[in-house]
Amino acid sequence: MSAFEVIIYEKRGGAAYITLNRPKALNAYNVRMRDELYEALGAIKDDPDVRVVILKGAGDKAFCAGADLTEFLTAPPPVFARQARFARDVWGLFLSIEQPVIAALHGYVLGSGIEMALCGDIRLASDDARFGLPETGLGIIPAAGGSQTLPRTIGAAAALDMLLTGRWLTAKEALKLKLINRVVARPDLLPEAEKLAQKIESMNPMIMRYVKQAVRRGLDLPLAEGLALESRLAKSLTSATGESG
Ligand code: COA
């Protein structure tokens, strides 16, 4: 069903599945993957039949081992890289998806792997997952939103601990820091993600989108504006569905 090379995109019922599919390279994020993700996410965003998204990695060893290091050596001049980035803001697109996104994480979850997971809404991990941000050790800083999304998720001190020292976390540690929602045994990872997806699919899709929007957008607003946003969303939901709450 998938016409892509480095991701697999499938729809089953109301769930869209994106599988990072370069298992031999530990699903490292390359330019091709960026382009394919951009296309798949664009399709999801415009598809009213998609009620929930599951993001996962192929193979036994990794969800994603970060940016493809081989491309660092052949990177285009900065001006082209920047133009390409503006033309394809895959992270902005990811964060703008209205449907709930569940990330199912196993093995290595490094660099842009963590950043991709942070674009999702609920993160499940298997007990073999290891989380790290090796960027600073490579002489770069995260550029897929990690310097912003990580501290908003686990707080500045814990984020800086990871970013400044390159310290890796076990799944247990990641759970304690609330980087992930739940840890399960490896064989249970996909079934658990699917159970969660089915629960979300069984609900009113508009309510799922609105509540995601209220939380996600609200986090970037002062409380009074967040409350006004919630009120607007609740009102527009009431007029759309005729329900009151
Ligand atoms: N980019 C490109 N290729 C990668 C990669 C990456 N980020 N991470 C792993 N690979 C490739 C390896 O080169 C290797 O390819 P090969 O079989 O053709 O030699 C294959 O994936 C398996 O990796 P390997 O290093 O043999 O596995 P390992 O279990 O011994 O080690 C890691 C796993 C994740 C510790 C190690 O691969 C690693 O440190 N990767 C780089 C992580 C990183 O710095 N990412 C960038 C973040 S910005």
JSON list of N, CA, C and O and ligand atoms in Angstrom, two decimals, residues 24-26 28 61 65-69 108 110 134-135 138 168, ligand 1:
[
{"chain": "A", "resi": 24, "resn": "LYS", "atom": "N", "xyz": [18.18, -1.16, 8.82]},
{"chain": "A", "resi": 24, "resn": "LYS", "atom": "CA", "xyz": [19.63, -1.45, 8.77]},
{"chain": "A", "resi": 24, "resn": "LYS", "atom": "C", "xyz": [20.44, -0.26, 9.25]},
{"chain": "A", "resi": 24, "resn": "LYS", "atom": "O", "xyz": [21.56, -0.40, 9.73]},
{"chain": "A", "resi": 25, "resn": "ALA", "atom": "N", "xyz": [19.89, 0.95, 9.11]},
{"chain": "A", "resi": 25, "resn": "ALA", "atom": "CA", "xyz": [20.57, 2.16, 9.59]},
{"chain": "A", "resi": 25, "resn": "ALA", "atom": "C", "xyz": [19.89, 2.67, 10.86]},
{"chain": "A", "resi": 25, "resn": "ALA", "atom": "O", "xyz": [19.94, 3.85, 11.18]},
{"chain": "A", "resi": 26, "resn": "LEU", "atom": "N", "xyz": [19.27, 1.75, 11.59]},
{"chain": "A", "resi": 26, "resn": "LEU", "atom": "CA", "xyz": [18.57, 2.08, 12.84]},
{"chain": "A", "resi": 26, "resn": "LEU", "atom": "C", "xyz": [17.57, 3.23, 12.65]},
{"chain": "A", "resi": 26, "resn": "LEU", "atom": "O", "xyz": [17.40, 4.08, 13.52]},
{"chain": "A", "resi": 28, "resn": "ALA", "atom": "N", "xyz": [17.68, 5.85, 10.96]},
{"chain": "A", "resi": 28, "resn": "ALA", "atom": "CA", "xyz": [18.23, 7.22, 11.01]},
{"chain": "A", "resi": 28, "resn": "ALA", "atom": "C", "xyz": [17.45, 8.12, 10.06]},
{"chain": "A", "resi": 28, "resn": "ALA", "atom": "O", "xyz": [17.05, 7.72, 8.95]},
{"chain": "A", "resi": 61, "resn": "LYS", "atom": "N", "xyz": [16.01, -3.03, 16.69]},
{"chain": "A", "resi": 61, "resn": "LYS", "atom": "CA", "xyz": [16.98, -2.30, 17.52]},
{"chain": "A", "resi": 61, "resn": "LYS", "atom": "C", "xyz": [16.65, -0.86, 17.85]},
{"chain": "A", "resi": 61, "resn": "LYS", "atom": "O", "xyz": [17.17, -0.32, 18.81]},
{"chain": "A", "resi": 65, "resn": "ALA", "atom": "N", "xyz": [17.70, 6.26, 15.44]},
{"chain": "A", "resi": 65, "resn": "ALA", "atom": "CA", "xyz": [19.01, 6.62, 16.03]},
{"chain": "A", "resi": 65, "resn": "ALA", "atom": "C", "xyz": [19.45, 8.02, 15.65]},
{"chain": "A", "resi": 65, "resn": "ALA", "atom": "O", "xyz": [20.64, 8.31, 15.58]},
{"chain": "A", "resi": 66, "resn": "GLY", "atom": "N", "xyz": [18.49, 8.90, 15.39]},
{"chain": "A", "resi": 66, "resn": "GLY", "atom": "CA", "xyz": [18.83, 10.31, 15.15]},
{"chain": "A", "resi": 66, "resn": "GLY", "atom": "C", "xyz": [19.09, 10.61, 13.70]},
{"chain": "A", "resi": 66, "resn": "GLY", "atom": "O", "xyz": [18.80, 9.81, 12.80]},
{"chain": "A", "resi": 67, "resn": "ALA", "atom": "N", "xyz": [19.64, 11.80, 13.48]},
{"chain": "A", "resi": 67, "resn": "ALA", "atom": "CA", "xyz": [19.92, 12.24, 12.11]},
{"chain": "A", "resi": 67, "resn": "ALA", "atom": "C", "xyz": [20.92, 11.30, 11.46]},
{"chain": "A", "resi": 67, "resn": "ALA", "atom": "O", "xyz": [21.81, 10.76, 12.13]},
{"chain": "A", "resi": 68, "resn": "ASP", "atom": "N", "xyz": [20.79, 11.13, 10.15]},
{"chain": "A", "resi": 68, "resn": "ASP", "atom": "CA", "xyz": [21.71, 10.26, 9.41]},
{"chain": "A", "resi": 68, "resn": "ASP", "atom": "C", "xyz": [23.09, 10.92, 9.36]},
{"chain": "A", "resi": 68, "resn": "ASP", "atom": "O", "xyz": [23.29, 11.92, 8.68]},
{"chain": "A", "resi": 69, "resn": "LEU", "atom": "N", "xyz": [24.03, 10.30, 10.09]},
{"chain": "A", "resi": 69, "resn": "LEU", "atom": "CA", "xyz": [25.35, 10.93, 10.21]},
{"chain": "A", "resi": 69, "resn": "LEU", "atom": "C", "xyz": [26.10, 10.93, 8.89]},
{"chain": "A", "resi": 69, "resn": "LEU", "atom": "O", "xyz": [26.97, 11.78, 8.68]},
{"chain": "A", "resi": 108, "resn": "TYR", "atom": "N", "xyz": [16.88, 2.18, 20.48]},
{"chain": "A", "resi": 108, "resn": "TYR", "atom": "CA", "xyz": [17.49, 3.50, 20.50]},
{"chain": "A", "resi": 108, "resn": "TYR", "atom": "C", "xyz": [16.48, 4.57, 20.08]},
{"chain": "A", "resi": 108, "resn": "TYR", "atom": "O", "xyz": [15.83, 4.46, 19.04]},
{"chain": "A", "resi": 110, "resn": "LEU", "atom": "N", "xyz": [17.13, 8.33, 19.75]},
{"chain": "A", "resi": 110, "resn": "LEU", "atom": "CA", "xyz": [18.22, 9.31, 19.90]},
{"chain": "A", "resi": 110, "resn": "LEU", "atom": "C", "xyz": [17.97, 10.53, 19.03]},
{"chain": "A", "resi": 110, "resn": "LEU", "atom": "O", "xyz": [17.36, 10.45, 17.96]},
{"chain": "A", "resi": 134, "resn": "PRO", "atom": "N", "xyz": [22.55, 13.12, 21.43]},
{"chain": "A", "resi": 134, "resn": "PRO", "atom": "CA", "xyz": [24.00, 13.18, 21.23]},
{"chain": "A", "resi": 134, "resn": "PRO", "atom": "C", "xyz": [24.49, 14.45, 20.51]},
{"chain": "A", "resi": 134, "resn": "PRO", "atom": "O", "xyz": [25.69, 14.59, 20.25]},
{"chain": "A", "resi": 135, "resn": "GLU", "atom": "N", "xyz": [23.57, 15.35, 20.17]},
{"chain": "A", "resi": 135, "resn": "GLU", "atom": "CA", "xyz": [23.92, 16.50, 19.31]},
{"chain": "A", "resi": 135, "resn": "GLU", "atom": "C", "xyz": [25.14, 17.28, 19.80]},
{"chain": "A", "resi": 135, "resn": "GLU", "atom": "O", "xyz": [26.05, 17.55, 19.03]},
{"chain": "A", "resi": 138, "resn": "LEU", "atom": "N", "xyz": [28.40, 16.08, 19.07]},
{"chain": "A", "resi": 138, "resn": "LEU", "atom": "CA", "xyz": [28.73, 16.10, 17.64]},
{"chain": "A", "resi": 138, "resn": "LEU", "atom": "C", "xyz": [29.01, 17.53, 17.17]},
{"chain": "A", "resi": 138, "resn": "LEU", "atom": "O", "xyz": [29.18, 17.78, 15.97]},
{"chain": "A", "resi": 168, "resn": "TRP", "atom": "N", "xyz": [22.27, 9.49, 28.67]},
{"chain": "A", "resi": 168, "resn": "TRP", "atom": "CA", "xyz": [21.16, 8.68, 28.16]},
{"chain": "A", "resi": 168, "resn": "TRP", "atom": "C", "xyz": [20.27, 8.25, 29.31]},
{"chain": "A", "resi": 168, "resn": "TRP", "atom": "O", "xyz": [20.73, 8.08, 30.43]},
{"chain": "B", "resi": 1, "resn": "COA", "atom": "N1", "xyz": [23.17, 7.72, 10.93]},
{"chain": "B", "resi": 1, "resn": "COA", "atom": "C1", "xyz": [23.52, 6.84, 9.98]},
{"chain": "B", "resi": 1, "resn": "COA", "atom": "N2", "xyz": [23.72, 5.52, 10.21]},
{"chain": "B", "resi": 1, "resn": "COA", "atom": "C2", "xyz": [23.53, 5.09, 11.47]},
{"chain": "B", "resi": 1, "resn": "COA", "atom": "C3", "xyz": [23.18, 5.95, 12.52]},
{"chain": "B", "resi": 1, "resn": "COA", "atom": "C4", "xyz": [22.98, 7.32, 12.22]},
{"chain": "B", "resi": 1, "resn": "COA", "atom": "N3", "xyz": [22.61, 8.20, 13.13]},
{"chain": "B", "resi": 1, "resn": "COA", "atom": "N4", "xyz": [23.09, 5.23, 13.66]},
{"chain": "B", "resi": 1, "resn": "COA", "atom": "C5", "xyz": [23.39, 3.96, 13.32]},
{"chain": "B", "resi": 1, "resn": "COA", "atom": "N5", "xyz": [23.66, 3.86, 12.01]},
{"chain": "B", "resi": 1, "resn": "COA", "atom": "C6", "xyz": [24.04, 2.68, 11.24]},
{"chain": "B", "resi": 1, "resn": "COA", "atom": "C7", "xyz": [25.45, 2.25, 11.57]},
{"chain": "B", "resi": 1, "resn": "COA", "atom": "O1", "xyz": [26.39, 2.97, 10.80]},
{"chain": "B", "resi": 1, "resn": "COA", "atom": "C8", "xyz": [25.40, 0.78, 11.21]},
{"chain": "B", "resi": 1, "resn": "COA", "atom": "O2", "xyz": [25.50, 0.65, 9.81]},
{"chain": "B", "resi": 1, "resn": "COA", "atom": "P1", "xyz": [26.40, -0.54, 9.16]},
{"chain": "B", "resi": 1, "resn": "COA", "atom": "O3", "xyz": [25.73, -1.79, 9.64]},
{"chain": "B", "resi": 1, "resn": "COA", "atom": "O4", "xyz": [26.26, -0.29, 7.69]},
{"chain": "B", "resi": 1, "resn": "COA", "atom": "O5", "xyz": [27.77, -0.37, 9.70]},
{"chain": "B", "resi": 1, "resn": "COA", "atom": "C9", "xyz": [24.00, 0.37, 11.60]},
{"chain": "B", "resi": 1, "resn": "COA", "atom": "O6", "xyz": [23.25, 1.58, 11.68]},
{"chain": "B", "resi": 1, "resn": "COA", "atom": "C10", "xyz": [23.92, -0.30, 12.96]},
{"chain": "B", "resi": 1, "resn": "COA", "atom": "O7", "xyz": [24.56, 0.55, 13.91]},
{"chain": "B", "resi": 1, "resn": "COA", "atom": "P2", "xyz": [25.72, 0.04, 14.90]},
{"chain": "B", "resi": 1, "resn": "COA", "atom": "O8", "xyz": [26.52, 1.23, 15.31]},
{"chain": "B", "resi": 1, "resn": "COA", "atom": "O9", "xyz": [26.47, -1.12, 14.30]},
{"chain": "B", "resi": 1, "resn": "COA", "atom": "O10", "xyz": [24.83, -0.48, 16.11]},
{"chain": "B", "resi": 1, "resn": "COA", "atom": "P3", "xyz": [25.26, -0.55, 17.63]},
{"chain": "B", "resi": 1, "resn": "COA", "atom": "O11", "xyz": [24.17, -1.29, 18.31]},
{"chain": "B", "resi": 1, "resn": "COA", "atom": "O12", "xyz": [26.64, -1.05, 17.79]},
{"chain": "B", "resi": 1, "resn": "COA", "atom": "O13", "xyz": [25.23, 0.97, 18.12]},
{"chain": "B", "resi": 1, "resn": "COA", "atom": "C11", "xyz": [24.31, 3.18, 18.38]},
{"chain": "B", "resi": 1, "resn": "COA", "atom": "C12", "xyz": [24.03, 1.68, 18.13]},
{"chain": "B", "resi": 1, "resn": "COA", "atom": "C13", "xyz": [22.96, 3.87, 18.27]},
{"chain": "B", "resi": 1, "resn": "COA", "atom": "C14", "xyz": [24.90, 3.36, 19.79]},
{"chain": "B", "resi": 1, "resn": "COA", "atom": "C15", "xyz": [25.29, 3.72, 17.33]},
{"chain": "B", "resi": 1, "resn": "COA", "atom": "O14", "xyz": [24.88, 3.28, 16.04]},
{"chain": "B", "resi": 1, "resn": "COA", "atom": "C16", "xyz": [25.38, 5.20, 17.33]},
{"chain": "B", "resi": 1, "resn": "COA", "atom": "O15", "xyz": [26.00, 5.79, 18.19]},
{"chain": "B", "resi": 1, "resn": "COA", "atom": "N6", "xyz": [24.77, 5.86, 16.30]},
{"chain": "B", "resi": 1, "resn": "COA", "atom": "C17", "xyz": [24.83, 7.27, 16.12]},
{"chain": "B", "resi": 1, "resn": "COA", "atom": "C18", "xyz": [23.86, 7.99, 17.02]},
{"chain": "B", "resi": 1, "resn": "COA", "atom": "C19", "xyz": [23.92, 9.47, 16.77]},
{"chain": "B", "resi": 1, "resn": "COA", "atom": "O16", "xyz": [24.88, 10.12, 17.11]},
{"chain": "B", "resi": 1, "resn": "COA", "atom": "N7", "xyz": [22.90, 10.01, 16.11]},
{"chain": "B", "resi": 1, "resn": "COA", "atom": "C20", "xyz": [22.87, 11.37, 15.68]},
{"chain": "B", "resi": 1, "resn": "COA", "atom": "C21", "xyz": [22.08, 12.19, 16.63]},
{"chain": "B", "resi": 1, "resn": "COA", "atom": "S1", "xyz": [22.09, 13.89, 16.13]}
]
